[in-house]
PDB file of C-alpha atoms in Angstrom:
ATOM      1  CA  MET A   1      14.484  59.014  12.328  1.00 58.00           C
ATOM      2  CA  ALA A   2      12.210  61.651  10.797  1.00 60.00           C
ATOM      3  CA  LEU A   3      10.969  62.654  14.266  1.00 62.00           C
ATOM      4  CA  GLY A   4      14.588  63.071  15.369  1.00 57.00           C
ATOM      5  CA  PHE A   5      15.329  65.447  12.497  1.00 60.00           C
ATOM      6  CA  VAL A   6      12.145  67.434  13.112  1.00 68.00           C
ATOM      7  CA  SER A   7      12.788  67.839  16.833  1.00 63.00           C
ATOM      8  CA  ILE A   8      16.432  68.844  16.469  1.00 67.00           C
ATOM      9  CA  GLY A   9      15.306  72.372  15.567  1.00 67.00           C
ATOM     10  CA  SER A  10      14.183  73.039  19.137  1.00 69.00           C
ATOM     11  CA  SER A  11      17.568  71.813  20.341  1.00 68.00           C
ATOM     12  CA  LEU A  12      19.244  74.415  18.129  1.00 74.00           C
ATOM     13  CA  GLY A  13      16.932  77.077  19.542  1.00 73.00           C
ATOM     14  CA  GLY A  14      17.802  75.929  23.041  1.00 73.00           C
ATOM     15  CA  ILE A  15      21.459  76.614  22.272  1.00 76.00           C
ATOM     16  CA  LEU A  16      21.051  79.981  20.567  1.00 81.00           C
ATOM     17  CA  PHE A  17      18.345  81.650  22.644  1.00 82.00           C
ATOM     18  CA  PRO A  18      20.085  81.468  26.056  1.00 80.00           C
ATOM     19  CA  ILE A  19      23.362  82.739  24.578  1.00 81.00           C
ATOM     20  CA  ALA A  20      21.607  85.489  22.619  1.00 84.00           C
ATOM     21  CA  GLY A  21      19.574  86.464  25.673  1.00 82.00           C
ATOM     22  CA  GLN A  22      22.619  86.780  27.883  1.00 80.00           C
ATOM     23  CA  ASN A  23      24.230  89.152  25.383  1.00 83.00           C
ATOM     24  CA  LEU A  24      21.106  91.113  24.383  1.00 88.00           C
ATOM     25  CA  ILE A  25      19.711  91.933  27.835  1.00 86.00           C
ATOM     26  CA  PRO A  26      22.610  94.247  28.786  1.00 86.00           C
ATOM     27  CA  LEU A  27      22.311  95.996  25.395  1.00 89.00           C
ATOM     28  CA  VAL A  28      18.564  96.426  24.821  1.00 90.00           C
ATOM     29  CA  GLY A  29      16.948  95.351  28.104  1.00 89.00           C
ATOM     30  CA  PHE A  30      14.744  92.406  29.015  1.00 89.00           C
ATOM     31  CA  LYS A  31      11.565  93.646  27.292  1.00 91.00           C
ATOM     32  CA  TRP A  32      13.127  94.157  23.879  1.00 90.00           C
ATOM     33  CA  THR A  33      15.093  90.918  24.167  1.00 90.00           C
ATOM     34  CA  VAL A  34      11.824  89.018  24.607  1.00 90.00           C
ATOM     35  CA  ARG A  35      10.225  90.991  21.763  1.00 93.00           C
ATOM     36  CA  MET A  36      13.119  90.142  19.452  1.00 91.00           C
ATOM     37  CA  PHE A  37      12.757  86.473  20.324  1.00 90.00           C
ATOM     38  CA  GLY A  38       9.050  86.744  19.583  1.00 92.00           C
ATOM     39  CA  PHE A  39       9.711  88.278  16.169  1.00 92.00           C
ATOM     40  CA  MET A  40      12.235  85.556  15.363  1.00 89.00           C
ATOM     41  CA  MET A  41       9.764  82.809  16.265  1.00 88.00           C
ATOM     42  CA  LEU A  42       6.984  84.569  14.330  1.00 93.00           C
ATOM     43  CA  VAL A  43       9.083  84.530  11.159  1.00 91.00           C
ATOM     44  CA  ALA A  44      10.316  80.949  11.620  1.00 86.00           C
ATOM     45  CA  LEU A  45       6.899  79.521  12.483  1.00 86.00           C
ATOM     46  CA  GLY A  46       5.197  81.609   9.799  1.00 91.00           C
ATOM     47  CA  ILE A  47       7.459  80.184   7.100  1.00 90.00           C
ATOM     48  CA  SER A  48       6.990  76.616   8.338  1.00 82.00           C
ATOM     49  CA  THR A  49       3.207  77.024   8.549  1.00 85.00           C
ATOM     50  CA  LEU A  50       3.006  78.314   4.989  1.00 88.00           C
ATOM     51  CA  ALA A  51       5.406  75.711   3.601  1.00 85.00           C
ATOM     52  CA  ILE A  52       4.006  72.604   5.289  1.00 80.00           C
ATOM     53  CA  ASP A  53       2.015  70.153   3.180  1.00 77.00           C
ATOM     54  CA  ARG A  54      -0.196  67.287   4.346  1.00 74.00           C
ATOM     55  CA  ARG A  55       0.372  63.761   3.098  1.00 72.00           C
ATOM     56  CA  LEU A  56      -3.279  62.692   3.259  1.00 70.00           C
ATOM     57  CA  PRO A  57      -6.422  64.645   2.361  1.00 73.00           C
ATOM     58  CA  PRO A  58      -8.523  66.017   5.261  1.00 70.00           C
ATOM     59  CA  VAL A  59     -11.406  63.912   6.516  1.00 71.00           C
ATOM     60  CA  ASN A  60     -14.449  64.651   8.644  1.00 72.00           C
ATOM     61  CA  VAL A  61     -14.347  62.710  11.919  1.00 70.00           C
ATOM     62  CA  LYS A  62     -17.056  62.259  14.503  1.00 71.00           C
ATOM     63  CA  GLY A  63     -16.694  63.775  17.942  1.00 68.00           C
ATOM     64  CA  GLY A  64     -14.994  67.069  17.128  1.00 71.00           C
ATOM     65  CA  LEU A  65     -11.707  67.774  18.888  1.00 75.00           C
ATOM     66  CA  LEU A  66     -11.938  64.810  21.257  1.00 81.00           C
ATOM     67  CA  ASN A  67     -11.899  61.089  20.629  1.00 82.00           C
ATOM     68  CA  LEU A  68     -12.810  59.796  24.082  1.00 83.00           C
ATOM     69  CA  PRO A  69     -13.188  56.164  22.906  1.00 84.00           C
ATOM     70  CA  ALA A  70      -9.400  56.165  22.409  1.00 84.00           C
ATOM     71  CA  PHE A  71      -9.095  55.902  26.202  1.00 89.00           C
ATOM     72  CA  ARG A  72     -10.734  52.478  26.038  1.00 90.00           C
ATOM     73  CA  ASN A  73      -7.305  51.291  24.920  1.00 91.00           C
ATOM     74  CA  PRO A  74      -5.488  50.674  28.237  1.00 93.00           C
ATOM     75  CA  ALA A  75      -2.090  51.161  26.598  1.00 93.00           C
ATOM     76  CA  TYR A  76      -3.059  54.637  25.374  1.00 93.00           C
ATOM     77  CA  THR A  77      -4.544  55.652  28.726  1.00 94.00           C
ATOM     78  CA  ILE A  78      -1.457  54.554  30.659  1.00 95.00           C
ATOM     79  CA  TYR A  79       0.779  56.219  28.082  1.00 95.00           C
ATOM     80  CA  CYS A  80      -1.043  59.504  28.722  1.00 95.00           C
ATOM     81  CA  ILE A  81      -0.488  59.061  32.467  1.00 95.00           C
ATOM     82  CA  SER A  82       3.184  58.339  31.766  1.00 95.00           C
ATOM     83  CA  GLY A  83       3.419  61.512  29.683  1.00 94.00           C
ATOM     84  CA  ILE A  84       2.076  63.778  32.408  1.00 94.00           C
ATOM     85  CA  ALA A  85       4.258  62.054  35.029  1.00 95.00           C
ATOM     86  CA  CYS A  86       7.439  62.545  33.017  1.00 94.00           C
ATOM     87  CA  SER A  87       6.537  66.156  32.247  1.00 94.00           C
ATOM     88  CA  LEU A  88       6.172  66.822  35.977  1.00 94.00           C
ATOM     89  CA  GLY A  89       9.872  66.170  36.488  1.00 94.00           C
ATOM     90  CA  LEU A  90      11.723  66.270  33.175  1.00 93.00           C
ATOM     91  CA  TYR A  91      12.364  70.025  33.076  1.00 92.00           C
ATOM     92  CA  THR A  92      13.268  70.543  36.744  1.00 93.00           C
ATOM     93  CA  MET A  93      16.963  69.892  36.274  1.00 91.00           C
ATOM     94  CA  LEU A  94      17.229  72.000  33.109  1.00 89.00           C
ATOM     95  CA  THR A  95      15.462  74.889  34.842  1.00 89.00           C
ATOM     96  CA  TYR A  96      17.416  74.886  38.093  1.00 91.00           C
ATOM     97  CA  LEU A  97      20.794  73.619  36.878  1.00 90.00           C
ATOM     98  CA  PRO A  98      22.331  77.130  36.555  1.00 87.00           C
ATOM     99  CA  VAL A  99      20.983  78.179  39.959  1.00 89.00           C
ATOM    100  CA  SER A 100      22.287  75.042  41.646  1.00 89.00           C
ATOM    101  CA  ALA A 101      25.694  75.504  40.002  1.00 89.00           C
ATOM    102  CA  THR A 102      25.877  79.050  41.337  1.00 88.00           C
ATOM    103  CA  ALA A 103      24.883  77.785  44.785  1.00 86.00           C
ATOM    104  CA  VAL A 104      27.944  75.468  44.890  1.00 84.00           C
ATOM    105  CA  GLY A 105      30.312  78.292  43.957  1.00 84.00           C
ATOM    106  CA  MET A 106      30.389  78.344  40.163  1.00 83.00           C
ATOM    107  CA  SER A 107      30.447  81.690  38.363  1.00 82.00           C
ATOM    108  CA  ASN A 108      27.265  83.088  36.855  1.00 80.00           C
ATOM    109  CA  TYR A 109      28.910  83.065  33.423  1.00 79.00           C
ATOM    110  CA  PHE A 110      29.776  79.352  33.603  1.00 82.00           C
ATOM    111  CA  SER A 111      26.445  78.382  35.160  1.00 83.00           C
ATOM    112  CA  PHE A 112      24.465  80.116  32.442  1.00 81.00           C
ATOM    113  CA  TYR A 113      26.107  78.081  29.677  1.00 85.00           C
ATOM    114  CA  LEU A 114      25.205  74.733  31.260  1.00 88.00           C
ATOM    115  CA  VAL A 115      21.730  74.980  29.723  1.00 86.00           C
ATOM    116  CA  ALA A 116      23.209  75.621  26.270  1.00 86.00           C
ATOM    117  CA  ILE A 117      25.529  72.616  26.753  1.00 89.00           C
ATOM    118  CA  ALA A 118      22.580  70.395  27.719  1.00 89.00           C
ATOM    119  CA  ASN A 119      20.575  71.555  24.700  1.00 86.00           C
ATOM    120  CA  ALA A 120      23.518  70.933  22.367  1.00 86.00           C
ATOM    121  CA  ALA A 121      23.786  67.380  23.692  1.00 88.00           C
ATOM    122  CA  SER A 122      20.025  67.063  23.332  1.00 87.00           C
ATOM    123  CA  GLY A 123      20.394  67.350  19.562  1.00 84.00           C
ATOM    124  CA  PHE A 124      22.594  64.253  19.512  1.00 85.00           C
ATOM    125  CA  GLY A 125      20.126  62.432  21.749  1.00 83.00           C
ATOM    126  CA  ARG A 126      17.226  63.252  19.457  1.00 85.00           C
ATOM    127  CA  LEU A 127      18.963  61.958  16.343  1.00 83.00           C
ATOM    128  CA  SER A 128      20.363  58.824  17.987  1.00 85.00           C
ATOM    129  CA  ALA A 129      17.000  57.983  19.541  1.00 83.00           C
ATOM    130  CA  GLY A 130      15.323  58.265  16.152  1.00 79.00           C
ATOM    131  CA  PHE A 131      17.884  55.883  14.678  1.00 84.00           C
ATOM    132  CA  LEU A 132      17.391  53.386  17.526  1.00 86.00           C
ATOM    133  CA  ALA A 133      13.601  53.625  17.313  1.00 84.00           C
ATOM    134  CA  ASP A 134      13.684  52.586  13.664  1.00 85.00           C
ATOM    135  CA  HIS A 135      15.503  49.385  14.643  1.00 87.00           C
ATOM    136  CA  ILE A 136      14.106  48.414  18.058  1.00 90.00           C
ATOM    137  CA  GLY A 137      10.889  50.434  18.351  1.00 89.00           C
ATOM    138  CA  PRO A 138      10.184  53.806  20.020  1.00 90.00           C
ATOM    139  CA  LEU A 139       9.172  52.449  23.436  1.00 93.00           C
ATOM    140  CA  ASN A 140      12.286  50.278  23.635  1.00 92.00           C
ATOM    141  CA  ALA A 141      14.374  53.384  22.933  1.00 92.00           C
ATOM    142  CA  MET A 142      12.439  55.639  25.315  1.00 93.00           C
ATOM    143  CA  ILE A 143      12.527  53.376  28.378  1.00 94.00           C
ATOM    144  CA  PRO A 144      16.321  53.328  28.971  1.00 94.00           C
ATOM    145  CA  PHE A 145      16.765  57.001  28.109  1.00 94.00           C
ATOM    146  CA  THR A 146      13.896  58.036  30.405  1.00 95.00           C
ATOM    147  CA  SER A 147      15.318  55.890  33.197  1.00 95.00           C
ATOM    148  CA  LEU A 148      18.716  57.510  32.696  1.00 95.00           C
ATOM    149  CA  ALA A 149      17.140  60.972  32.937  1.00 95.00           C
ATOM    150  CA  GLY A 150      15.494  59.966  36.212  1.00 95.00           C
ATOM    151  CA  VAL A 151      18.747  58.633  37.696  1.00 95.00           C
ATOM    152  CA  LEU A 152      20.619  61.803  36.725  1.00 95.00           C
ATOM    153  CA  THR A 153      17.897  63.947  38.288  1.00 95.00           C
ATOM    154  CA  PHE A 154      18.454  62.081  41.553  1.00 94.00           C
ATOM    155  CA  ALA A 155      22.231  62.593  41.269  1.00 93.00           C
ATOM    156  CA  TRP A 156      22.242  66.228  40.096  1.00 92.00           C
ATOM    157  CA  PRO A 157      21.933  67.930  43.542  1.00 91.00           C
ATOM    158  CA  TYR A 158      25.069  66.128  44.741  1.00 92.00           C
ATOM    159  CA  VAL A 159      27.276  67.361  41.878  1.00 88.00           C
ATOM    160  CA  SER A 160      29.588  70.220  42.840  1.00 84.00           C
ATOM    161  CA  SER A 161      32.624  70.304  40.517  1.00 86.00           C
ATOM    162  CA  ARG A 162      32.868  72.046  37.156  1.00 86.00           C
ATOM    163  CA  GLY A 163      33.710  68.893  35.215  1.00 88.00           C
ATOM    164  CA  ALA A 164      30.928  66.883  36.854  1.00 90.00           C
ATOM    165  CA  LEU A 165      28.375  69.603  36.127  1.00 91.00           C
ATOM    166  CA  ILE A 166      29.358  69.619  32.457  1.00 91.00           C
ATOM    167  CA  GLY A 167      29.212  65.815  32.322  1.00 92.00           C
ATOM    168  CA  VAL A 168      25.778  65.666  33.953  1.00 92.00           C
ATOM    169  CA  SER A 169      24.525  68.394  31.601  1.00 92.00           C
ATOM    170  CA  VAL A 170      25.727  66.498  28.521  1.00 93.00           C
ATOM    171  CA  VAL A 171      24.337  63.099  29.521  1.00 94.00           C
ATOM    172  CA  TYR A 172      21.054  64.561  30.752  1.00 94.00           C
ATOM    173  CA  GLY A 173      20.695  66.516  27.518  1.00 91.00           C
ATOM    174  CA  ILE A 174      21.103  63.305  25.514  1.00 92.00           C
ATOM    175  CA  ALA A 175      18.625  61.377  27.687  1.00 93.00           C
ATOM    176  CA  SER A 176      15.933  64.061  27.814  1.00 91.00           C
ATOM    177  CA  GLY A 177      16.344  64.824  24.114  1.00 89.00           C
ATOM    178  CA  ALA A 178      15.750  61.178  23.257  1.00 90.00           C
ATOM    179  CA  TYR A 179      12.484  61.164  25.197  1.00 91.00           C
ATOM    180  CA  VAL A 180      11.238  64.423  23.698  1.00 89.00           C
ATOM    181  CA  SER A 181      12.004  63.396  20.117  1.00 88.00           C
ATOM    182  CA  LEU A 182      10.053  60.123  20.364  1.00 89.00           C
ATOM    183  CA  LEU A 183       7.229  61.463  22.517  1.00 90.00           C
ATOM    184  CA  VAL A 184       4.468  61.174  19.917  1.00 89.00           C
ATOM    185  CA  ALA A 185       5.591  57.958  18.196  1.00 89.00           C
ATOM    186  CA  PRO A 186       3.854  55.461  20.540  1.00 91.00           C
ATOM    187  CA  ALA A 187       0.605  57.458  20.464  1.00 90.00           C
ATOM    188  CA  ILE A 188       0.669  57.399  16.660  1.00 88.00           C
ATOM    189  CA  ALA A 189       0.869  53.594  16.692  1.00 87.00           C
ATOM    190  CA  MET A 190      -2.041  53.143  19.116  1.00 87.00           C
ATOM    191  CA  GLY A 191      -4.846  53.412  16.584  1.00 81.00           C
ATOM    192  CA  GLY A 192      -5.812  54.072  12.988  1.00 79.00           C
ATOM    193  CA  VAL A 193      -4.114  56.559  10.695  1.00 76.00           C
ATOM    194  CA  GLY A 194      -7.337  58.526  10.222  1.00 75.00           C
ATOM    195  CA  ASP A 195      -7.395  59.581  13.870  1.00 81.00           C
ATOM    196  CA  VAL A 196      -3.708  60.246  14.500  1.00 84.00           C
ATOM    197  CA  GLY A 197      -4.150  64.007  14.888  1.00 84.00           C
ATOM    198  CA  ARG A 198      -6.725  63.842  17.669  1.00 87.00           C
ATOM    199  CA  ARG A 199      -4.959  60.987  19.446  1.00 89.00           C
ATOM    200  CA  VAL A 200      -1.628  62.802  19.483  1.00 90.00           C
ATOM    201  CA  GLY A 201      -3.305  66.118  20.310  1.00 90.00           C
ATOM    202  CA  MET A 202      -5.080  64.678  23.350  1.00 91.00           C
ATOM    203  CA  PHE A 203      -1.872  63.066  24.571  1.00 92.00           C
ATOM    204  CA  LEU A 204       0.159  66.267  24.204  1.00 92.00           C
ATOM    205  CA  THR A 205      -2.550  68.310  25.935  1.00 92.00           C
ATOM    206  CA  ILE A 206      -2.515  65.957  28.903  1.00 92.00           C
ATOM    207  CA  ALA A 207       1.285  65.865  29.029  1.00 92.00           C
ATOM    208  CA  ALA A 208       1.379  69.681  28.858  1.00 92.00           C
ATOM    209  CA  LEU A 209      -0.395  69.845  32.211  1.00 92.00           C
ATOM    210  CA  GLY A 210       2.650  68.244  33.784  1.00 91.00           C
ATOM    211  CA  THR A 211       4.946  70.722  32.048  1.00 91.00           C
ATOM    212  CA  LEU A 212       2.791  73.578  33.340  1.00 92.00           C
ATOM    213  CA  VAL A 213       2.910  72.657  37.017  1.00 92.00           C
ATOM    214  CA  GLY A 214       5.997  70.433  37.340  1.00 91.00           C
ATOM    215  CA  THR A 215       8.704  73.080  37.538  1.00 92.00           C
ATOM    216  CA  PRO A 216       6.701  75.381  39.878  1.00 93.00           C
ATOM    217  CA  ILE A 217       6.205  72.399  42.201  1.00 94.00           C
ATOM    218  CA  SER A 218       9.965  71.845  42.213  1.00 93.00           C
ATOM    219  CA  GLY A 219      10.450  75.552  42.916  1.00 92.00           C
ATOM    220  CA  ALA A 220       8.043  75.423  45.832  1.00 93.00           C
ATOM    221  CA  ILE A 221       9.889  72.420  47.263  1.00 93.00           C
ATOM    222  CA  ASN A 222      13.195  74.260  46.832  1.00 91.00           C
ATOM    223  CA  THR A 223      11.845  77.339  48.606  1.00 91.00           C
ATOM    224  CA  ARG A 224      10.502  75.268  51.484  1.00 92.00           C
ATOM    225  CA  THR A 225      13.652  73.162  51.956  1.00 90.00           C
ATOM    226  CA  SER A 226      16.293  75.735  50.888  1.00 85.00           C
ATOM    227  CA  GLY A 227      18.108  73.177  48.762  1.00 88.00           C
ATOM    228  CA  PHE A 228      17.955  71.090  45.604  1.00 91.00           C
ATOM    229  CA  LYS A 229      18.051  67.574  47.049  1.00 92.00           C
ATOM    230  CA  ASP A 230      14.324  67.354  47.714  1.00 93.00           C
ATOM    231  CA  PRO A 231      13.370  68.813  44.298  1.00 92.00           C
ATOM    232  CA  GLY A 232      15.769  66.257  42.791  1.00 93.00           C
ATOM    233  CA  PHE A 233      14.062  63.421  44.673  1.00 95.00           C
ATOM    234  CA  TYR A 234      10.630  64.646  43.583  1.00 95.00           C
ATOM    235  CA  ALA A 235      11.535  65.163  39.919  1.00 95.00           C
ATOM    236  CA  GLY A 236      13.639  62.017  39.655  1.00 95.00           C
ATOM    237  CA  GLY A 237      10.877  59.999  41.288  1.00 95.00           C
ATOM    238  CA  VAL A 238       8.152  61.031  38.859  1.00 95.00           C
ATOM    239  CA  VAL A 239      10.453  60.503  35.860  1.00 96.00           C
ATOM    240  CA  MET A 240      11.318  56.994  37.072  1.00 96.00           C
ATOM    241  CA  PHE A 241       7.610  56.330  37.647  1.00 96.00           C
ATOM    242  CA  SER A 242       7.009  57.396  34.048  1.00 95.00           C
ATOM    243  CA  ALA A 243       9.673  54.938  32.838  1.00 95.00           C
ATOM    244  CA  LEU A 244       7.953  52.156  34.792  1.00 96.00           C
ATOM    245  CA  LEU A 245       4.634  53.033  33.145  1.00 96.00           C
ATOM    246  CA  LEU A 246       6.328  52.875  29.737  1.00 95.00           C
ATOM    247  CA  CYS A 247       7.260  49.273  30.526  1.00 94.00           C
ATOM    248  CA  VAL A 248       3.594  48.580  31.325  1.00 94.00           C
ATOM    249  CA  VAL A 249       2.542  50.189  28.037  1.00 94.00           C
ATOM    250  CA  ARG A 250       5.004  47.997  26.126  1.00 93.00           C
ATOM    251  CA  TYR A 251       3.598  44.884  27.816  1.00 93.00           C
ATOM    252  CA  LEU A 252       0.025  45.891  26.979  1.00 91.00           C
ATOM    253  CA  GLN A 253       0.955  46.578  23.358  1.00 89.00           C
ATOM    254  CA  LEU A 254       2.868  43.329  22.838  1.00 87.00           C
ATOM    255  CA  GLY A 255       1.227  40.941  25.277  1.00 82.00           C
ATOM    256  CA  ARG A 256       4.703  39.972  26.509  1.00 81.00           C
ATOM    257  CA  LEU A 257       7.518  41.624  28.403  1.00 80.00           C
ATOM    258  CA  TYR A 258       9.810  42.404  25.467  1.00 80.00           C
ATOM    259  CA  GLY A 259       9.746  42.757  21.695  1.00 78.00           C
ATOM    260  CA  LYS A 260       9.983  45.478  19.078  1.00 79.00           C
ATOM    261  CA  CYS A 261       7.537  48.176  20.110  1.00 74.00           C
TER     262      CYS A 261
END
């Protein structure tokens, strides 16, 4: 539940920044809009950095930034692969949703707000996933939500009405928000408390590679095919593959197909 509360801040930013950007760009231009966002984040992150306090005292660990022996745990290794796979496709729909809505005849004004709608729904997904994870385990909460995100990514290119676009945005926001909020929880449980920082850091670094290249790959597919169906198949496929790997991770952690994990 704590992870859900922590991650809901980015959902709030995802609502406010697109709306603020749409209104600021005509007034002050793109450059100063980005600078203002930078100043806002500098203040917010500066306050949080100064106010944060660690629960445990620092310890000296062997190996520096990396703990390569952590990859001897098959569950952790496959979870890292799952993270990069999901990151390859998770943000495709959020990135291209306004463009695809415009392509089927929706106004630019309406299309722009679909991202804010998805991010608002994401906040609910993050909190509800945290609640579920406390009762059934983070992996058991992540698997259905990740699968739902993959299915919606497949379906998104075929949606053409205003109501359907809003509905897809809301449900996808909930599903993707649930995954993002619980992202680090399984990695935390895959080893000792004294090495949580490096284990989570390595996982997030690997997953970030998928975030870096995933959306450009979708864009290249869109440019080549002049449509959103093929990017939807690509992104939905890798997200569903990630959900399958999460099932494998759960089996490796428990030694059986199902249980609290």
